[in-house]
Coordinates of C-alpha atoms and ligand atoms in Angstrom, one line a residue:
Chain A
X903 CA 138.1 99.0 146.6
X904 CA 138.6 96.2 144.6
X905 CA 136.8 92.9 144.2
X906 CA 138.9 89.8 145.7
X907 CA 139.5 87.2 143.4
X908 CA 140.8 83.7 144.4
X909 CA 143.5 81.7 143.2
X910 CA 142.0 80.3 140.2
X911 CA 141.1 83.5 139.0
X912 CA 144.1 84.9 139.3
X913 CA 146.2 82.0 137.2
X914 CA 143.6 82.7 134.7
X915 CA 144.3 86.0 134.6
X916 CA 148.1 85.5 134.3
X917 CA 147.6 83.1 131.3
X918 CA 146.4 86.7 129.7
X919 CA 148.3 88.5 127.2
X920 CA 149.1 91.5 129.2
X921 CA 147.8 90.3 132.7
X922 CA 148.3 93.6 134.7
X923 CA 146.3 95.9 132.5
X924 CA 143.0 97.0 133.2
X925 CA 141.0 97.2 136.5
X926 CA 141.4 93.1 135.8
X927 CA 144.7 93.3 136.2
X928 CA 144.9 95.4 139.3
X929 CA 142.6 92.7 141.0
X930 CA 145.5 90.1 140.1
X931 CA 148.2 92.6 141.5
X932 CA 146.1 93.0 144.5
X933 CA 145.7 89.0 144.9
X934 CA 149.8 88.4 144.0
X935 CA 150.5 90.9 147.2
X936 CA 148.5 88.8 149.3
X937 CA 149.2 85.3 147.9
X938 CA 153.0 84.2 147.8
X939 CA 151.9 80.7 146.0
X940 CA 150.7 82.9 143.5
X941 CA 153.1 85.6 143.0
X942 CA 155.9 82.9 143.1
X943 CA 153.7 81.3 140.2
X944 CA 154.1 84.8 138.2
X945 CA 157.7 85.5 139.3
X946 CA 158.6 82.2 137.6
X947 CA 155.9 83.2 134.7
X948 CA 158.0 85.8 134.4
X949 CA 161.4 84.3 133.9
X950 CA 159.8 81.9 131.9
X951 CA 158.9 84.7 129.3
X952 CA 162.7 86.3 129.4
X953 CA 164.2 83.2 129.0
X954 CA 161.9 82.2 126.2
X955 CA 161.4 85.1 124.6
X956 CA 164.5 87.8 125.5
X957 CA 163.6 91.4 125.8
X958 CA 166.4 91.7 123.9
X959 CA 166.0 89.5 120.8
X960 CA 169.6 87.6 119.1
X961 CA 169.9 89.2 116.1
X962 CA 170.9 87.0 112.8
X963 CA 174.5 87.7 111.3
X964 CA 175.5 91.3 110.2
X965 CA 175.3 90.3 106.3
X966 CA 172.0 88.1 106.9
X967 CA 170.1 91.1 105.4
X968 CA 172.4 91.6 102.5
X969 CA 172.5 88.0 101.2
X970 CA 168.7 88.1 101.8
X971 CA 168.6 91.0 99.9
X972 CA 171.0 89.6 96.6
X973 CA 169.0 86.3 96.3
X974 CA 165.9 88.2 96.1
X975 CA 166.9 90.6 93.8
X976 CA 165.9 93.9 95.5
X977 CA 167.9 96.8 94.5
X978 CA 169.1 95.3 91.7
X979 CA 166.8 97.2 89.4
X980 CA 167.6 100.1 87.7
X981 CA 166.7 102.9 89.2
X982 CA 165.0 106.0 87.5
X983 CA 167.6 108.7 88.4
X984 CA 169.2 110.7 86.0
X985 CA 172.3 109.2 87.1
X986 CA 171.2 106.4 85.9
X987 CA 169.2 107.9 83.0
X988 CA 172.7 109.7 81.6
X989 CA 174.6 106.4 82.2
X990 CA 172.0 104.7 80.0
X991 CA 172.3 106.9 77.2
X992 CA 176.0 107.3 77.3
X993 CA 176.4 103.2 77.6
X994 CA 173.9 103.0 74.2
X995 CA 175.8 105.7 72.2
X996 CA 179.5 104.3 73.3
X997 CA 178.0 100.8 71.7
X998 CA 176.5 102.7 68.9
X999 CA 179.9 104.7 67.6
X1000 CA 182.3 101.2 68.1
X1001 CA 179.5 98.9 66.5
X1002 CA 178.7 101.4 63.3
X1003 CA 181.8 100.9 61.4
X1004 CA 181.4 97.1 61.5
X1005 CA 178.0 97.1 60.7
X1006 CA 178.6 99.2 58.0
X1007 CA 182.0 97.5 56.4
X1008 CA 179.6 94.8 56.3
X1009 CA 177.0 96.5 54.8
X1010 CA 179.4 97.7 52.2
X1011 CA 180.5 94.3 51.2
X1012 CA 177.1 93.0 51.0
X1013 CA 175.9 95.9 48.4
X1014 CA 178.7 95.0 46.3
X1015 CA 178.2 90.9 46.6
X1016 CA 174.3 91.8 45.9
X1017 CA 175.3 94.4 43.2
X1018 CA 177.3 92.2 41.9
X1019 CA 175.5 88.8 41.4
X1020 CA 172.3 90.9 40.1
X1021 CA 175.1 92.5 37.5
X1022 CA 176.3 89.1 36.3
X1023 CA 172.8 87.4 36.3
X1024 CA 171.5 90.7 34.5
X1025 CA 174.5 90.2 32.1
X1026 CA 173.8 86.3 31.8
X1027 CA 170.4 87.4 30.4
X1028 CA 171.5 90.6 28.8
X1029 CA 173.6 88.3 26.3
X1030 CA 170.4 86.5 25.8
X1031 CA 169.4 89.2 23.9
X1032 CA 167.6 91.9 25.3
X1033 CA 168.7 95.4 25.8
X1034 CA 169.9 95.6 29.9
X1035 CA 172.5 98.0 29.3
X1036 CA 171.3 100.5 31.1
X1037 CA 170.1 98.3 34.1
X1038 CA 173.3 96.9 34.5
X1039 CA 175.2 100.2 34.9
X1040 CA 172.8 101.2 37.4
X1041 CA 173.3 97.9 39.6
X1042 CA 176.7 98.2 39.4
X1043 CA 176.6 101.3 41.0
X1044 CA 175.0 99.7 43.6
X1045 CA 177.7 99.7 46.4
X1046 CA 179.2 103.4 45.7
X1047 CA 180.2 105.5 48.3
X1048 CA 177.3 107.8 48.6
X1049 CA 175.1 104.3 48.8
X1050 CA 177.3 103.2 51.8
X1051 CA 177.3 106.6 53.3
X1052 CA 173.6 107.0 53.2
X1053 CA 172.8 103.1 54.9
X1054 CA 175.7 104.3 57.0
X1055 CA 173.2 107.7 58.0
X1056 CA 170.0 105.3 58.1
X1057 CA 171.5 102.6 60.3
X1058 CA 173.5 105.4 62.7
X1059 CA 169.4 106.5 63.1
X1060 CA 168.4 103.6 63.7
X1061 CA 171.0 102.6 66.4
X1062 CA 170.2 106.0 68.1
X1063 CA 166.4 105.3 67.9
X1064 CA 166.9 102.5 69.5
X1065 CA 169.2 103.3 72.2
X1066 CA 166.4 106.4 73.0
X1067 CA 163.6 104.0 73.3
X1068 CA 165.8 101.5 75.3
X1069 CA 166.3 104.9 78.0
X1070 CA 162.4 105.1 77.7
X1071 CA 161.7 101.6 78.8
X1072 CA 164.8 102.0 81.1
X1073 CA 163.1 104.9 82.9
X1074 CA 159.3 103.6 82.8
X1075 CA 160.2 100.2 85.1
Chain B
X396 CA 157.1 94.9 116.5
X397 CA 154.0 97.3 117.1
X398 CA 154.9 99.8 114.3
X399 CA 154.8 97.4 111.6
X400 CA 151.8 98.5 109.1
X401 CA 150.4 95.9 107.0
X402 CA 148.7 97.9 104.6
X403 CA 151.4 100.4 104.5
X404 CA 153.9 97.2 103.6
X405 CA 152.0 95.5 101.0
X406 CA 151.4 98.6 99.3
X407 CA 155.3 98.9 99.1
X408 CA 156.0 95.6 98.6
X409 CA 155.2 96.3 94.8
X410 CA 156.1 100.0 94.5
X411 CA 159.2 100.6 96.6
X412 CA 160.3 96.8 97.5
X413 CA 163.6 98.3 99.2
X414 CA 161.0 100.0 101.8
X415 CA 159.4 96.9 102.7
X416 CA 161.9 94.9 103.0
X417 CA 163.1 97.2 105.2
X418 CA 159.5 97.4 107.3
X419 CA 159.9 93.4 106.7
X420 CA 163.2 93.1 108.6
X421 CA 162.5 95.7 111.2
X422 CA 159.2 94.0 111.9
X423 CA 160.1 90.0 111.6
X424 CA 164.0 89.6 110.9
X425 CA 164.9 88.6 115.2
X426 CA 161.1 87.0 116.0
X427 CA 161.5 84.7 113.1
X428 CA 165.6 84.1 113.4
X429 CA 164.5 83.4 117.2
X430 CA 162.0 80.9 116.1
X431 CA 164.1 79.3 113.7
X432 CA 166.7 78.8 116.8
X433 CA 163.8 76.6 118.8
X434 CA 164.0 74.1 116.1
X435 CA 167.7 74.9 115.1
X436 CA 169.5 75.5 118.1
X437 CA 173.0 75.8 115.5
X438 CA 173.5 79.8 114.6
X439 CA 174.5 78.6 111.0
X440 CA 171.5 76.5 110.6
X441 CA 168.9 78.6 112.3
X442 CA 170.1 81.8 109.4
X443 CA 169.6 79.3 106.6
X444 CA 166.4 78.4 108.0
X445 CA 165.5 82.3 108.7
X446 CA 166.5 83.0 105.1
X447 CA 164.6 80.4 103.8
X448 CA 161.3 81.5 105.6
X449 CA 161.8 85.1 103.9
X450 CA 162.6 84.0 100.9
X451 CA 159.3 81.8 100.7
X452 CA 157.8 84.8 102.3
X453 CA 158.9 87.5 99.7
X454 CA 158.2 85.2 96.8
X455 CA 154.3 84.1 98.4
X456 CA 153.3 87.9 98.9
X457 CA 151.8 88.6 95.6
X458 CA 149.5 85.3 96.4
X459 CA 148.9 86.3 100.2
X460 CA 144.8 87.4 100.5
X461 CA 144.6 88.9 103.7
X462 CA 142.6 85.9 105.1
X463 CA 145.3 85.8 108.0
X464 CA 147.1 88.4 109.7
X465 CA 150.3 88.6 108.1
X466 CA 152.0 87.6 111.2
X467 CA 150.1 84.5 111.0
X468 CA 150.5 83.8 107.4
X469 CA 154.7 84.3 108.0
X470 CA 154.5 82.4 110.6
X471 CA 152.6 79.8 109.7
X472 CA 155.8 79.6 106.4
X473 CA 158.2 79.8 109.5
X474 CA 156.5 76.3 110.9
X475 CA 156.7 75.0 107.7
X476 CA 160.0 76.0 107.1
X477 CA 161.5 74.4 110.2
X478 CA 159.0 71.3 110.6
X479 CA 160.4 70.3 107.0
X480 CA 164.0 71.1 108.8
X481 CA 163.1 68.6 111.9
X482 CA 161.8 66.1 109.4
X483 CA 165.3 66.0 107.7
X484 CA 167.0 65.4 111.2
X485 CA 164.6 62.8 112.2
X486 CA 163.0 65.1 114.4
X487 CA 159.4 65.4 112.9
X488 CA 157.5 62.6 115.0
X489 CA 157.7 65.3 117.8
X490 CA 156.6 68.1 116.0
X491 CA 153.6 66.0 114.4
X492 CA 152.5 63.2 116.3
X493 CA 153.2 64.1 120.1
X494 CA 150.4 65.0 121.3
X495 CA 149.8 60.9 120.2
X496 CA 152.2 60.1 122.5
X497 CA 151.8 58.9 126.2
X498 CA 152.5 62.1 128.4
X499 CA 154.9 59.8 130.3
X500 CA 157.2 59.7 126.9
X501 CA 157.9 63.4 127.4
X502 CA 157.7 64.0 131.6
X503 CA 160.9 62.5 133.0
X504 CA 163.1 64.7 130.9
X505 CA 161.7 67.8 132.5
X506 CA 161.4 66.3 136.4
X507 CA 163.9 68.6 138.1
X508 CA 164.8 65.0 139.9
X509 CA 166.3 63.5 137.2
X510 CA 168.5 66.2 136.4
X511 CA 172.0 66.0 137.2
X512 CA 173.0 66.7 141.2
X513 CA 175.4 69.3 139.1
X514 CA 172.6 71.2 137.5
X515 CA 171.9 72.8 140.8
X516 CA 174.8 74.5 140.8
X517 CA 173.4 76.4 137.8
X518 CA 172.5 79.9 137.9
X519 CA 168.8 80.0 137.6
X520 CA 168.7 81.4 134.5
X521 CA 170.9 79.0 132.9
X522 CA 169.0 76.1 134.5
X523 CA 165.6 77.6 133.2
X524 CA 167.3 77.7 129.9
X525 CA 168.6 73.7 130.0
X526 CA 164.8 72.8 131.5
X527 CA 163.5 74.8 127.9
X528 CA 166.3 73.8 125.7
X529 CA 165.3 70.0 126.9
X530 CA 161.7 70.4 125.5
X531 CA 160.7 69.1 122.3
X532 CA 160.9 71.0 119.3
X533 CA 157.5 71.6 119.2
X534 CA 156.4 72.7 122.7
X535 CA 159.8 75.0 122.5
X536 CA 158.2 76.9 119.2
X537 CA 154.4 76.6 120.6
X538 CA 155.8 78.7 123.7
X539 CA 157.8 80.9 121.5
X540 CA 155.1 81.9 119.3
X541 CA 152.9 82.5 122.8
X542 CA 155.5 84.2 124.6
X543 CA 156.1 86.9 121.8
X544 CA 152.3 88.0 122.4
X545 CA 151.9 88.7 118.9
X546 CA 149.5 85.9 117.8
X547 CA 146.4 84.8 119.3
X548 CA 145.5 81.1 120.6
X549 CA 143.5 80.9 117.3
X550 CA 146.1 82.2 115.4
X551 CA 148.6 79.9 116.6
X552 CA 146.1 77.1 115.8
X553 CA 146.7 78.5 112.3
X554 CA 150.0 78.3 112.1
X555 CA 150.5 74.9 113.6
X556 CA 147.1 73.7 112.0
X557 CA 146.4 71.8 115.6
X558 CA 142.8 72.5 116.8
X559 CA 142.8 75.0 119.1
X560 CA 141.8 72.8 121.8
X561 CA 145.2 70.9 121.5
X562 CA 147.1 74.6 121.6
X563 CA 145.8 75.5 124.5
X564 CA 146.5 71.9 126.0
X565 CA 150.0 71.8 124.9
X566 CA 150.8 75.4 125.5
X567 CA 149.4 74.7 129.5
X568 CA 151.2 71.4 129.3
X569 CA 154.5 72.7 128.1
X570 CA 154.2 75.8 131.1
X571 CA 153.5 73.6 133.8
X572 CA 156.1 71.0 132.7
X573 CA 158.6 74.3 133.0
X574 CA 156.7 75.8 136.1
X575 CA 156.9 72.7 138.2
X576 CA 160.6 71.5 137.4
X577 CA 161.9 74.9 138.0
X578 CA 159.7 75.8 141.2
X579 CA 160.9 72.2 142.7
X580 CA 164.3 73.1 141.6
X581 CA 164.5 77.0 142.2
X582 CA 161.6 78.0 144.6
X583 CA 161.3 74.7 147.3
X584 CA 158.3 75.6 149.7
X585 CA 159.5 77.2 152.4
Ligands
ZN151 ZN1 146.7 82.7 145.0

């Protein structure tokens, strides 16, 4: 049998965050079945909660998540699959075999515009009277092909270095 | 709401961020969109202002400390994040200095008398609604944030930095403002 409680108890009891729970709460449910005043006070409690706060809640927009989502920058990362992995690598060689042959035409012509101002400063001083024959034959081999072919080997290693440790970091974040 | 774990989601939030924004929208997206609707009844302006409390939410988790729950803390960015909206309208006197005000400032507005003879021909629902929607700003996101049942009177003293004496004062003011313009309106004594 449980306790009577009087009015005043019982509107405290409703001002609870889940009023009907525990033996509490069957001492209001009791009190509501005997008192209209009151159970009128918790039907209108009641509607004052659904209207307020909707059992079923209004969702925002269907792209509110994605716009969230873009201007915070999640899943914009690169992600560690080896799709993504295989894309990296192919992306870093496809730059590395179109860039080479500039890079090294360049190369090329800077050998020969090095080789060649050290071969006419060398032959400035040469005529000044020491012997810098043999220097200057040397120097002016400077940009000939097997030069250019092996900065062409040592930069292609270095591009492809690069492009592996690039994947590395790639695949660490 | 109840399946949202804290721990769980600021563990994720640095190692698998697409998870907990995930556990972020599932737990918050429609309790803070509906909170930004009490202070922005306009669907266009209540998103931005939903957007803009996760975005300051996202960007303040790497300084959150636990000292609140983390309801409390986004919530508390939520109140922030409209009360800076109200100020812009003009709004803000309500949501900061009523409780200043005489009660008699606020009370006729909510007196079923002095609504419309027409109103009564509302449903009930909708007139509950109009009595709500007529409330200031800030009793209609003081009752939110007590109607969801997520937050305690203490915590909502956090969030709207009012004591926690003038929480429970409003909240009880706000409900019986509703309780007696409805009951006169919907429930006369019979
Ligand atoms: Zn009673």
């Amino acid at each position: 049998m449980l306790e009577r409680i009087d009015c005043q108890a019982a509107r405290e009891l409703m001002d609870r965050r889940d009023p009907f729970s525990g033996e509490e709460g069957g001492r209001l449910k009791a009190h509501l079945e005997s008192c209209p005043a009151c159970a009128a006070e918790a039907r209108m409690e009641e509607r004052l909660r659904s209207i307020i706060v909707p059992a079923e809640l209004p969702s925002p927009s269907p792209g509110f998540e994605l716009s969230l989502k873009a201007r915070l920058g999640i899943g914009l990362e690169p992600r560690t699959d080896p799709i993504a992995r295989w894309g990296w690598a192919a992306a870093i060689l496809t730059l590395a075999v179109l860039v080479l042959p500039y890079v090294t035409r360049i190369t090329e012509a800077a050998l020969r515009v090095v080789s060649d101002l050290i071969t006419g400063l060398a032959e400035v001083f040469g005529r000044a009277g020491s012997n810098a024959e043999p220097i200057i034959g040397q120097l002016s081999q400077l940009s000939s092909p097997e030069n250019v072919m092996m900065l062409n080997l040592v930069l292609g290693a270095i591009v492809l270095l690069g492009g592996i440790v690039a994947v590395g970091i790639a695949e660490r974040r | 709401m109840g399946t949202f774990n804290e721990t769980e989601f600021l563990r994720d939030y640095r190692k698998n961020p697409d998870r907990a924004f995930r556990q972020l929208m599932d737990g918050f997206r429609d309790r803070v969109h509906l909170f930004c609707l009490r202070a922005a009844p306009n669907r266009d302006d209540a998103e931005d202002l939903a957007q803009e409390v996760f975005i300051r939410v996202w960007k303040g988790l790497g300084r959150f400390r636990g000292d609140s729950s983390l309801a409390t803390w986004i919530y508390r960015i939520a109140w922030n994040v409209c009360a800076s909206y109200l100020e812009k309208k003009g709004r803000s006197p309500e949501l900061t200095t009523y409780m200043e005000e005489g009660e008699e400032d606020t009370e006729p507005r909510l007196v079923a008398s002095s609504v419309d003879a027409g109103m009564k021909q509302f449903e009930d629902r909708q007139f509950l609604e109009y009595l709500f929607e007529s409330l200031p700003e800030a009793h209609k996101l003081v009752l939110t944030l007590y109607y969801m049942q997520e937050l305690t009177y203490e915590e909502i003293a956090a969030v709207t930095d009012w004591p926690m004496g003038t929480v429970k004062a409003n909240l009880h003011r706000a409900k019986a403002k509703l309780r007696t313009a409805a009951m006169e309106e919907l429930e006369p004594a019979d």
